[in-house]
Amino acid sequence: MTEVDKKPVKIMETVLRDAHQSLMATRMTTDQMLPIIEKMDKVGYYSVECWGGATFDASLRYLKEDPWDRLRKLKAGFKNTKLQMLFRGQNILGYRPYADDVVEYFVQKSIANGIDIIRIFDCMNDLRNLQTSVKATIKEGGHSQVGLAYTLGDAYTLDYWIEIAKRIEDMGAHSLCIKDMAGLLLPYKAEELVKALKEAISIPIQLHTHYTSGVASMTYLKAVEAGCDIIDTAISPFALGTSQPATEVMVETLKGSSFDTGLDQKILAEIAEYFRPFKEEALDSGLMSNKVLGVDIKTLLYQVPGGMLSNMVSQLKEQNAEDKYYEVLQEIPRVRKDLGEPPLVTPSSQIVGTQAVLNVLMGERYKIATKETKAVLSGEYGVTVKPFDPEIQRKVIGDKEPITCRPADLLEDELPAIEEEMAQWKEQDEDVLTYALFPQVALEFFKYRQAQKTKIDPTVADVVNGSYPV
């Protein structure tokens, strides 16, 4: 094999973000991460995903940690490896669209604190919702990667993906990610899609998938053979199930081929050895369930991401209606169709899932519509690939005129008011952004942080979990 024939595949490691988010509800602490960083930095990963997604909210809410502080510590440890984050476009890391000034400031501070690559996606694949964050990332000198939320449906043809990929390249994105959040991309479909995209665009293509449906490793292999440049994997203790394929397995699979990653299995084995006790601890404590480690073929049958299924089960349990599980599963595709067939990814997956549960429990479809369903049908989340069902739209929002412009164009700047509102708690510039995204959770955290600086009454302090008050 000549040097010309070699096309080494790059690896993004997800253990510090998506892997533990998918398997143990984003509960890995910064202290658990820091001791292994020096070793991870020697592997030769293309990048390490360590921030964004649900890590921000979970750090504040459950771990009583400042996510910005985590990012700074990780940056100090990773001297040779790029740090990557997941960013929900105009929704940032929250669940509603934010004004452009908040989006721009968040991007600026993320890069200033250590992020190199920002993967930006929108739950509707409405590129208008990405333009502010893409421009801001480029302006701040970061790598702007646009994630296409991969899904199935009549509208999602090869032509659709090619056309949208060309628009992404025209936006100035540095790379494109096929973001298969539900594990729906089958091996030969991946080969077809990657080949078509490689012919249509010149920017690098990265593939992200989940093992939920059991096909992910095969999907990666066919994608790599078709020209995929980068794949997302997780070190073995936190791989498979609802997480990603195992890093070591993909490295070994490609070894000796023209796609050889060049990563050192000895170092990877040491990293796996380090993380194994955290997995065992999570299983013993019930933080990680064996359910998330298996293969769930229902993902392919109902096109529902694993996290959405568990959310739905807990909603039904609360209403003592677990017997309605299959009714709700059948209702989900109907609701999705009513709402313009969006990809099912945060927050659209929660919106569709909750509405499907309500439709079944009420015995009448859309007798009660959530405020989020109303917002989708009012155009507040952006344009969908197919039109809404006009009858459902009328039933839910009445004669209200839906918006057709970029939703954020209707939002006034938010930062000045937020600055004023939380001024008494501000200890660093980034606190303003923390409060902007999660006001209630941020307030609780700021109070906790302040309490740490004063004498804590041991009778009311939860010493074991480090949260205060109990």
Tab-separated table of C-alpha atoms in Angstrom:
chain	number	residue	atom	x	y	z
A	1	MET	CA	0.000	0.000	0.000
A	2	THR	CA	1.475	3.355	-1.019
A	3	GLU	CA	1.175	6.563	0.969
A	4	VAL	CA	-1.230	7.820	-1.719
A	5	ASP	CA	-3.609	4.919	-1.016
A	6	LYS	CA	-3.784	5.713	2.692
A	7	LYS	CA	-6.900	7.527	3.879
A	8	PRO	CA	-6.660	7.299	7.677
A	9	VAL	CA	-10.026	7.763	9.358
A	10	LYS	CA	-10.150	10.282	12.185
A	11	ILE	CA	-11.819	9.396	15.488
A	12	MET	CA	-13.839	11.648	17.767
A	13	GLU	CA	-14.099	10.235	21.305
A	14	THR	CA	-17.482	10.767	22.999
A	15	VAL	CA	-16.889	9.335	26.503
A	16	LEU	CA	-16.784	12.777	28.147
A	17	ARG	CA	-20.144	13.877	26.665
A	18	ASP	CA	-22.527	11.758	24.617
A	19	ALA	CA	-21.447	8.348	25.920
A	20	HIS	CA	-22.242	9.056	29.565
A	21	GLN	CA	-25.212	11.228	28.570
A	22	SER	CA	-26.700	8.265	26.697
A	23	LEU	CA	-25.912	5.606	29.311
A	24	MET	CA	-26.015	7.288	32.722
A	25	ALA	CA	-27.961	10.513	32.329
A	26	THR	CA	-24.881	12.775	32.053
A	27	ARG	CA	-23.782	12.134	35.633
A	28	MET	CA	-20.020	11.799	35.171
A	29	THR	CA	-18.297	14.441	37.298
A	30	THR	CA	-15.345	16.624	36.388
A	31	ASP	CA	-13.280	14.940	39.123
A	32	GLN	CA	-13.899	11.589	37.435
A	33	MET	CA	-12.657	12.984	34.111
A	34	LEU	CA	-9.525	14.918	35.067
A	35	PRO	CA	-7.129	12.081	36.096
A	36	ILE	CA	-7.324	10.373	32.673
A	37	ILE	CA	-7.046	13.470	30.472
A	38	GLU	CA	-3.259	13.395	30.112
A	39	LYS	CA	-3.474	9.826	28.779
A	40	MET	CA	-6.405	10.631	26.461
A	41	ASP	CA	-4.408	13.537	25.086
A	42	LYS	CA	-1.698	11.104	23.882
A	43	VAL	CA	-4.024	8.856	21.849
A	44	GLY	CA	-4.159	10.968	18.709
A	45	TYR	CA	-7.923	11.532	18.637
A	46	TYR	CA	-9.117	14.039	16.047
A	47	SER	CA	-11.200	15.597	18.819
A	48	VAL	CA	-12.826	14.825	22.157
A	49	GLU	CA	-16.469	15.732	22.644
A	50	CYS	CA	-16.697	16.978	26.202
A	51	TRP	CA	-19.280	19.755	26.468
A	52	GLY	CA	-22.693	20.933	25.311
A	53	GLY	CA	-25.763	18.759	24.839
A	54	ALA	CA	-27.193	17.898	28.258
A	55	THR	CA	-23.886	18.259	30.145
A	56	PHE	CA	-24.484	21.931	30.905
A	57	ASP	CA	-27.901	21.477	32.512
A	58	ALA	CA	-26.918	18.252	34.337
A	59	SER	CA	-23.718	19.789	35.778
A	60	LEU	CA	-25.727	22.555	37.413
A	61	ARG	CA	-28.838	20.609	38.341
A	62	TYR	CA	-27.460	17.303	39.617
A	63	LEU	CA	-23.713	17.647	40.158
A	64	LYS	CA	-23.631	21.193	41.552
A	65	GLU	CA	-20.738	21.980	39.219
A	66	ASP	CA	-20.084	25.051	37.118
A	67	PRO	CA	-19.974	23.812	33.490
A	68	TRP	CA	-17.695	26.705	32.517
A	69	ASP	CA	-15.237	25.682	35.206
A	70	ARG	CA	-15.297	22.118	33.839
A	71	LEU	CA	-14.506	23.370	30.348
A	72	ARG	CA	-11.555	25.445	31.556
A	73	LYS	CA	-10.112	22.482	33.474
A	74	LEU	CA	-10.495	20.176	30.473
A	75	LYS	CA	-8.814	22.736	28.213
A	76	ALA	CA	-5.878	22.978	30.617
A	77	GLY	CA	-5.420	19.192	30.421
A	78	PHE	CA	-5.842	18.637	26.684
A	79	LYS	CA	-2.738	20.194	25.164
A	80	ASN	CA	-2.805	18.389	21.786
A	81	THR	CA	-6.429	17.426	21.232
A	82	LYS	CA	-9.277	19.599	19.963
A	83	LEU	CA	-12.299	19.964	22.235
A	84	GLN	CA	-15.742	19.692	20.696
A	85	MET	CA	-19.246	20.576	21.858
A	86	LEU	CA	-22.843	20.035	20.716
A	87	PHE	CA	-24.933	23.178	20.175
A	88	ARG	CA	-28.666	23.278	19.359
A	89	GLY	CA	-28.544	26.247	16.976
A	90	GLN	CA	-30.887	29.030	18.053
A	91	ASN	CA	-31.885	26.898	21.097
A	92	ILE	CA	-28.202	26.864	22.253
A	93	LEU	CA	-28.264	24.212	25.020
A	94	GLY	CA	-31.829	24.975	26.135
A	95	TYR	CA	-35.274	24.178	24.821
A	96	ARG	CA	-36.515	27.447	23.334
A	97	PRO	CA	-35.187	29.821	20.668
A	98	TYR	CA	-32.970	32.580	22.130
A	99	ALA	CA	-32.290	36.026	20.692
A	100	ASP	CA	-29.246	36.448	18.457
A	101	ASP	CA	-27.306	38.413	21.076
A	102	VAL	CA	-27.469	35.466	23.512
A	103	VAL	CA	-26.449	32.983	20.789
A	104	GLU	CA	-23.477	35.122	19.698
A	105	TYR	CA	-22.296	35.691	23.270
A	106	PHE	CA	-22.577	31.987	24.104
A	107	VAL	CA	-20.493	31.034	21.073
A	108	GLN	CA	-17.913	33.696	21.957
A	109	LYS	CA	-17.588	32.483	25.555
A	110	SER	CA	-17.522	28.779	24.580
A	111	ILE	CA	-14.552	29.362	22.283
A	112	ALA	CA	-12.835	31.729	24.737
A	113	ASN	CA	-13.069	29.068	27.458
A	114	GLY	CA	-11.608	26.270	25.338
A	115	ILE	CA	-13.947	24.872	22.668
A	116	ASP	CA	-12.350	24.354	19.236
A	117	ILE	CA	-15.159	22.699	17.261
A	118	ILE	CA	-18.866	23.494	17.611
A	119	ARG	CA	-21.306	20.991	16.136
A	120	ILE	CA	-24.436	23.004	15.415
A	121	PHE	CA	-27.782	21.427	14.564
A	122	ASP	CA	-31.463	22.291	14.464
A	123	CYS	CA	-34.269	19.907	15.373
A	124	MET	CA	-36.150	20.847	12.178
A	125	ASN	CA	-33.076	20.993	9.904
A	126	ASP	CA	-34.149	24.599	9.291
A	127	LEU	CA	-30.855	26.202	8.288
A	128	ARG	CA	-32.186	29.667	9.153
A	129	ASN	CA	-31.945	28.591	12.790
A	130	LEU	CA	-28.220	27.872	12.344
A	131	GLN	CA	-26.996	30.957	10.528
A	132	THR	CA	-26.289	33.093	13.628
A	133	SER	CA	-24.281	30.401	15.439
A	134	VAL	CA	-22.364	29.388	12.293
A	135	LYS	CA	-21.383	33.016	11.592
A	136	ALA	CA	-20.458	33.605	15.251
A	137	THR	CA	-18.263	30.478	15.342
A	138	ILE	CA	-16.408	31.542	12.206
A	139	LYS	CA	-16.000	35.093	13.560
A	140	GLU	CA	-14.497	33.774	16.819
A	141	GLY	CA	-12.020	31.572	14.949
A	142	GLY	CA	-13.701	28.273	15.832
A	143	HIS	CA	-14.425	25.292	13.587
A	144	SER	CA	-18.072	25.443	12.557
A	145	GLN	CA	-19.575	22.006	11.923
A	146	VAL	CA	-23.228	21.725	10.888
A	147	GLY	CA	-25.040	18.589	11.998
A	148	LEU	CA	-27.823	17.286	9.780
A	149	ALA	CA	-30.411	15.510	11.916
A	150	TYR	CA	-30.809	12.238	9.995
A	151	THR	CA	-34.260	10.720	9.846
A	152	LEU	CA	-36.572	8.656	7.651
A	153	GLY	CA	-39.768	9.631	5.857
A	154	ASP	CA	-41.187	10.359	2.406
A	155	ALA	CA	-39.566	13.788	2.239
A	156	TYR	CA	-36.070	12.653	3.232
A	157	THR	CA	-34.795	11.552	-0.161
A	158	LEU	CA	-31.195	11.460	-1.348
A	159	ASP	CA	-31.920	14.665	-3.275
A	160	TYR	CA	-33.088	16.331	-0.042
A	161	TRP	CA	-29.808	15.478	1.739
A	162	ILE	CA	-27.652	16.556	-1.226
A	163	GLU	CA	-29.469	19.870	-1.635
A	164	ILE	CA	-29.294	20.743	2.069
A	165	ALA	CA	-25.608	19.718	2.239
A	166	LYS	CA	-24.785	22.128	-0.608
A	167	ARG	CA	-26.563	24.917	1.272
A	168	ILE	CA	-24.522	24.077	4.398
A	169	GLU	CA	-21.261	24.368	2.466
A	170	ASP	CA	-22.473	27.681	1.014
A	171	MET	CA	-23.139	28.931	4.573
A	172	GLY	CA	-19.414	28.684	5.215
A	173	ALA	CA	-19.481	25.615	7.486
A	174	HIS	CA	-16.064	23.981	7.829
A	175	SER	CA	-17.461	20.423	7.935
A	176	LEU	CA	-20.731	18.492	7.885
A	177	CYS	CA	-21.912	15.844	10.324
A	178	ILE	CA	-24.583	13.254	9.548
A	179	LYS	CA	-26.182	13.190	12.997
A	180	ASP	CA	-28.039	9.884	13.326
A	181	MET	CA	-29.365	10.354	16.864
A	182	ALA	CA	-31.747	7.370	16.750
A	183	GLY	CA	-29.535	4.754	15.067
A	184	LEU	CA	-31.745	4.673	11.950
A	185	LEU	CA	-28.979	4.806	9.327
A	186	LEU	CA	-28.480	1.322	7.890
A	187	PRO	CA	-25.096	0.212	6.477
A	188	TYR	CA	-25.880	0.269	2.748
A	189	LYS	CA	-27.907	3.469	3.099
A	190	ALA	CA	-24.880	5.038	4.790
A	191	GLU	CA	-22.678	3.980	1.873
A	192	GLU	CA	-25.141	5.497	-0.602
A	193	LEU	CA	-25.534	8.725	1.379
A	194	VAL	CA	-21.821	9.323	2.017
A	195	LYS	CA	-20.923	8.628	-1.626
A	196	ALA	CA	-23.577	11.102	-2.811
A	197	LEU	CA	-22.444	13.778	-0.334
A	198	LYS	CA	-18.748	13.338	-1.209
A	199	GLU	CA	-19.634	14.020	-4.849
A	200	ALA	CA	-21.792	17.034	-3.976
A	201	ILE	CA	-19.627	18.901	-1.436
A	202	SER	CA	-15.923	19.385	-0.726
A	203	ILE	CA	-15.936	19.872	3.077
A	204	PRO	CA	-15.105	16.899	5.393
A	205	ILE	CA	-17.942	14.548	6.403
A	206	GLN	CA	-18.292	13.168	9.918
A	207	LEU	CA	-20.743	10.462	10.986
A	208	HIS	CA	-22.411	10.232	14.379
A	209	THR	CA	-24.735	7.389	15.280
A	210	HIS	CA	-25.965	5.370	18.253
A	211	TYR	CA	-25.814	1.597	18.741
A	212	THR	CA	-29.453	1.455	19.868
A	213	SER	CA	-30.700	-0.557	16.864
A	214	GLY	CA	-27.593	-2.780	16.715
A	215	VAL	CA	-26.251	-1.777	13.279
A	216	ALA	CA	-23.947	1.153	14.082
A	217	SER	CA	-20.527	-0.541	13.703
A	218	MET	CA	-21.521	-1.951	10.312
A	219	THR	CA	-22.876	1.453	9.327
A	220	TYR	CA	-19.524	3.042	10.215
A	221	LEU	CA	-17.588	0.495	8.162
A	222	LYS	CA	-19.674	1.059	5.018
A	223	ALA	CA	-19.530	4.854	5.528
A	224	VAL	CA	-15.742	4.776	5.895
A	225	GLU	CA	-15.396	2.677	2.733
A	226	ALA	CA	-17.539	5.285	0.954
A	227	GLY	CA	-15.241	8.130	1.993
A	228	CYS	CA	-16.444	9.298	5.434
A	229	ASP	CA	-13.613	11.305	7.024
A	230	ILE	CA	-14.396	11.157	10.762
A	231	ILE	CA	-16.460	8.795	12.971
A	232	ASP	CA	-17.688	9.242	16.551
A	233	THR	CA	-16.867	6.403	18.958
A	234	ALA	CA	-16.865	5.757	22.717
A	235	ILE	CA	-14.248	3.943	24.778
A	236	SER	CA	-15.560	0.394	25.382
A	237	PRO	CA	-16.905	0.604	28.986
A	238	PHE	CA	-19.211	3.413	27.830
A	239	ALA	CA	-19.923	2.102	24.329
A	240	LEU	CA	-22.810	0.157	22.708
A	241	GLY	CA	-26.450	0.196	23.784
A	242	THR	CA	-27.771	3.735	23.478
A	243	SER	CA	-24.174	5.030	23.161
A	244	GLN	CA	-21.745	4.836	20.204
A	245	PRO	CA	-19.723	1.900	18.791
A	246	ALA	CA	-16.561	1.106	20.765
A	247	THR	CA	-13.416	3.064	19.904
A	248	GLU	CA	-11.093	0.049	20.246
A	249	VAL	CA	-13.289	-2.136	18.019
A	250	MET	CA	-13.349	0.400	15.180
A	251	VAL	CA	-9.591	1.025	15.531
A	252	GLU	CA	-8.883	-2.724	15.337
A	253	THR	CA	-11.342	-3.218	12.447
A	254	LEU	CA	-9.593	-0.591	10.321
A	255	LYS	CA	-6.045	-1.632	11.331
A	256	GLY	CA	-3.834	-2.579	8.397
A	257	SER	CA	-6.310	-1.190	5.879
A	258	SER	CA	-5.974	2.033	3.923
A	259	PHE	CA	-8.267	3.570	6.588
A	260	ASP	CA	-5.995	2.632	9.533
A	261	THR	CA	-6.546	5.230	12.272
A	262	GLY	CA	-3.042	4.834	13.693
A	263	LEU	CA	-4.416	4.974	17.257
A	264	ASP	CA	-2.499	3.011	19.916
A	265	GLN	CA	-4.516	0.108	21.352
A	266	LYS	CA	-2.282	-0.060	24.455
A	267	ILE	CA	-3.180	3.482	25.479
A	268	LEU	CA	-6.844	2.864	24.615
A	269	ALA	CA	-6.798	-0.250	26.861
A	270	GLU	CA	-5.462	1.843	29.749
A	271	ILE	CA	-8.208	4.431	29.190
A	272	ALA	CA	-10.857	1.677	29.126
A	273	GLU	CA	-9.417	0.255	32.353
A	274	TYR	CA	-9.761	3.680	33.976
A	275	PHE	CA	-13.432	4.124	33.027
A	276	ARG	CA	-14.562	0.542	33.789
A	277	PRO	CA	-15.102	1.059	37.560
A	278	PHE	CA	-17.354	4.084	36.877
A	279	LYS	CA	-19.572	1.910	34.704
A	280	GLU	CA	-19.731	-0.862	37.346
A	281	GLU	CA	-20.525	1.721	40.011
A	282	ALA	CA	-23.313	3.197	37.858
A	283	LEU	CA	-24.801	-0.270	37.269
A	284	ASP	CA	-24.626	-1.168	40.977
A	285	SER	CA	-26.270	2.103	42.028
A	286	GLY	CA	-29.024	1.899	39.399
A	287	LEU	CA	-27.795	5.081	37.694
A	288	MET	CA	-27.196	2.961	34.601
A	289	SER	CA	-29.774	0.342	33.654
A	290	ASN	CA	-29.055	-2.850	31.719
A	291	LYS	CA	-31.899	-1.755	29.454
A	292	VAL	CA	-29.736	0.967	27.880
A	293	LEU	CA	-26.993	-1.550	27.107
A	294	GLY	CA	-29.064	-3.846	24.910
A	295	VAL	CA	-30.269	-3.610	21.327
A	296	ASP	CA	-33.780	-2.246	20.811
A	297	ILE	CA	-35.095	-3.150	17.353
A	298	LYS	CA	-38.198	-1.014	18.034
A	299	THR	CA	-35.945	1.925	17.140
A	300	LEU	CA	-36.050	0.806	13.497
A	301	LEU	CA	-39.701	-0.223	13.584
A	302	TYR	CA	-41.011	3.026	15.105
A	303	GLN	CA	-38.105	5.374	14.290
A	304	VAL	CA	-38.058	6.529	17.907
A	305	PRO	CA	-34.753	7.436	19.656
A	306	GLY	CA	-33.966	5.438	22.802
A	307	GLY	CA	-34.124	8.472	25.107
A	308	MET	CA	-37.566	9.332	23.784
A	309	LEU	CA	-38.810	5.803	24.562
A	310	SER	CA	-37.635	5.964	28.190
A	311	ASN	CA	-39.202	9.408	28.589
A	312	MET	CA	-42.507	8.091	27.256
A	313	VAL	CA	-42.453	5.075	29.600
A	314	SER	CA	-41.944	7.325	32.637
A	315	GLN	CA	-44.812	9.614	31.540
A	316	LEU	CA	-47.132	6.606	31.237
A	317	LYS	CA	-45.956	5.214	34.589
A	318	GLU	CA	-46.834	8.506	36.300
A	319	GLN	CA	-50.381	8.204	34.936
A	320	ASN	CA	-50.675	4.478	35.767
A	321	ALA	CA	-51.157	3.876	32.062
A	322	GLU	CA	-48.274	1.587	31.130
A	323	ASP	CA	-50.752	-0.636	29.276
A	324	LYS	CA	-51.065	2.170	26.687
A	325	TYR	CA	-47.402	1.789	25.624
A	326	TYR	CA	-48.046	0.267	22.188
A	327	GLU	CA	-50.937	2.642	21.498
A	328	VAL	CA	-48.570	5.559	22.107
A	329	LEU	CA	-45.876	3.966	19.930
A	330	GLN	CA	-48.372	3.829	17.072
A	331	GLU	CA	-49.524	7.396	17.751
A	332	ILE	CA	-46.000	8.882	17.572
A	333	PRO	CA	-45.629	8.557	13.746
A	334	ARG	CA	-49.127	10.062	13.318
A	335	VAL	CA	-48.277	13.104	15.468
A	336	ARG	CA	-44.963	13.475	13.677
A	337	LYS	CA	-46.794	13.529	10.342
A	338	ASP	CA	-49.302	16.107	11.648
A	339	LEU	CA	-46.386	18.349	12.675
A	340	GLY	CA	-44.665	18.303	9.282
A	341	GLU	CA	-42.560	15.149	9.737
A	342	PRO	CA	-39.637	16.708	11.681
A	343	PRO	CA	-36.594	14.644	12.711
A	344	LEU	CA	-37.056	13.294	16.232
A	345	VAL	CA	-34.254	14.908	18.235
A	346	THR	CA	-34.216	17.273	21.229
A	347	PRO	CA	-36.525	19.162	21.563
A	348	SER	CA	-38.814	17.922	18.724
A	349	SER	CA	-38.688	14.335	20.057
A	350	GLN	CA	-39.988	15.446	23.469
A	351	ILE	CA	-42.694	17.590	21.843
A	352	VAL	CA	-43.972	14.783	19.586
A	353	GLY	CA	-43.686	12.136	22.317
A	354	THR	CA	-45.534	14.144	24.969
A	355	GLN	CA	-48.301	15.067	22.528
A	356	ALA	CA	-48.700	11.400	21.514
A	357	VAL	CA	-49.050	10.419	25.192
A	358	LEU	CA	-51.694	13.131	25.722
A	359	ASN	CA	-53.628	12.112	22.596
A	360	VAL	CA	-53.861	8.509	23.806
A	361	LEU	CA	-54.633	9.309	27.459
A	362	MET	CA	-57.330	11.880	26.566
A	363	GLY	CA	-59.092	9.510	24.184
A	364	GLU	CA	-59.321	12.364	21.680
A	365	ARG	CA	-56.484	13.586	19.505
A	366	TYR	CA	-55.322	17.142	20.373
A	367	LYS	CA	-58.102	17.631	22.956
A	368	ILE	CA	-55.215	19.095	24.944
A	369	ALA	CA	-52.169	20.451	23.103
A	370	THR	CA	-48.978	21.361	24.916
A	371	LYS	CA	-47.645	24.906	24.588
A	372	GLU	CA	-44.714	23.437	22.634
A	373	THR	CA	-47.069	21.745	20.136
A	374	LYS	CA	-48.831	25.093	19.719
A	375	ALA	CA	-45.459	26.775	19.170
A	376	VAL	CA	-44.450	24.257	16.493
A	377	LEU	CA	-47.766	24.700	14.644
A	378	SER	CA	-47.381	28.478	14.945
A	379	GLY	CA	-44.012	28.327	13.161
A	380	GLU	CA	-42.026	29.355	16.243
A	381	TYR	CA	-39.538	26.474	15.836
A	382	GLY	CA	-39.038	27.100	12.122
A	383	VAL	CA	-40.117	25.506	8.873
A	384	THR	CA	-40.640	21.755	8.557
A	385	VAL	CA	-39.815	19.613	5.549
A	386	LYS	CA	-43.523	18.977	4.906
A	387	PRO	CA	-46.525	21.223	5.611
A	388	PHE	CA	-48.517	20.828	8.835
A	389	ASP	CA	-51.860	19.032	8.720
A	390	PRO	CA	-54.200	22.038	8.171
A	391	GLU	CA	-57.079	20.573	10.223
A	392	ILE	CA	-54.825	19.815	13.197
A	393	GLN	CA	-53.221	23.250	12.910
A	394	ARG	CA	-56.677	24.906	12.988
A	395	LYS	CA	-57.795	22.780	15.944
A	396	VAL	CA	-54.681	23.646	17.968
A	397	ILE	CA	-53.988	27.334	17.144
A	398	GLY	CA	-57.351	28.457	15.760
A	399	ASP	CA	-57.229	31.513	13.497
A	400	LYS	CA	-53.789	32.602	14.703
A	401	GLU	CA	-51.570	33.560	11.755
A	402	PRO	CA	-48.460	31.313	11.749
A	403	ILE	CA	-45.105	33.016	11.325
A	404	THR	CA	-43.094	32.318	8.183
A	405	CYS	CA	-39.939	34.351	8.836
A	406	ARG	CA	-36.847	33.146	10.720
A	407	PRO	CA	-38.285	32.844	14.258
A	408	ALA	CA	-35.357	34.675	15.890
A	409	ASP	CA	-36.072	37.751	13.736
A	410	LEU	CA	-39.033	38.390	16.049
A	411	LEU	CA	-36.936	38.241	19.227
A	412	GLU	CA	-35.579	41.420	20.841
A	413	ASP	CA	-32.075	41.398	22.370
A	414	GLU	CA	-32.233	39.628	25.734
A	415	LEU	CA	-28.824	40.158	27.359
A	416	PRO	CA	-29.325	43.632	28.910
A	417	ALA	CA	-32.467	42.548	30.797
A	418	ILE	CA	-30.847	39.263	31.884
A	419	GLU	CA	-27.727	41.095	33.122
A	420	GLU	CA	-29.904	43.355	35.252
A	421	GLU	CA	-32.054	40.530	36.580
A	422	MET	CA	-29.188	38.400	37.871
A	423	ALA	CA	-26.635	41.123	38.722
A	424	GLN	CA	-26.436	40.216	42.437
A	425	TRP	CA	-25.307	36.646	41.620
A	426	LYS	CA	-22.729	37.432	38.956
A	427	GLU	CA	-19.187	36.271	39.754
A	428	GLN	CA	-17.988	35.779	36.159
A	429	ASP	CA	-19.248	36.969	32.761
A	430	GLU	CA	-20.356	33.432	31.909
A	431	ASP	CA	-22.892	33.420	34.775
A	432	VAL	CA	-25.133	35.645	32.655
A	433	LEU	CA	-25.337	32.908	30.012
A	434	THR	CA	-25.932	30.195	32.599
A	435	TYR	CA	-28.862	32.223	33.922
A	436	ALA	CA	-30.142	33.010	30.413
A	437	LEU	CA	-30.461	29.311	29.586
A	438	PHE	CA	-31.674	27.852	32.893
A	439	PRO	CA	-32.860	30.688	35.185
A	440	GLN	CA	-34.322	28.560	37.979
A	441	VAL	CA	-31.574	25.933	37.990
A	442	ALA	CA	-28.911	28.650	37.747
A	443	LEU	CA	-30.367	30.502	40.731
A	444	GLU	CA	-30.259	27.337	42.849
A	445	PHE	CA	-26.664	26.774	41.776
A	446	PHE	CA	-25.622	30.376	42.506
A	447	LYS	CA	-27.122	30.067	46.003
A	448	TYR	CA	-25.271	26.784	46.522
A	449	ARG	CA	-22.015	28.341	45.272
A	450	GLN	CA	-22.385	31.239	47.661
A	451	ALA	CA	-23.156	28.888	50.544
A	452	GLN	CA	-19.880	27.033	49.891
A	453	LYS	CA	-18.010	30.214	50.696
A	454	THR	CA	-19.659	30.596	54.083
A	455	LYS	CA	-19.801	28.223	56.998
A	456	ILE	CA	-22.202	25.396	56.188
A	457	ASP	CA	-24.335	23.949	58.959
A	458	PRO	CA	-23.511	20.210	58.790
A	459	THR	CA	-27.051	19.342	59.918
A	460	VAL	CA	-28.542	20.679	56.665
A	461	ALA	CA	-25.665	19.933	54.284
A	462	ASP	CA	-25.888	16.859	52.087
A	463	VAL	CA	-22.224	15.941	52.472
A	464	VAL	CA	-22.450	12.664	50.534
A	465	ASN	CA	-23.744	14.152	47.282
A	466	GLY	CA	-22.184	17.563	47.735
A	467	SER	CA	-25.448	19.412	47.251
A	468	TYR	CA	-26.655	22.163	49.554
A	469	PRO	CA	-29.212	22.470	50.910
A	470	VAL	CA	-30.527	18.898	50.866
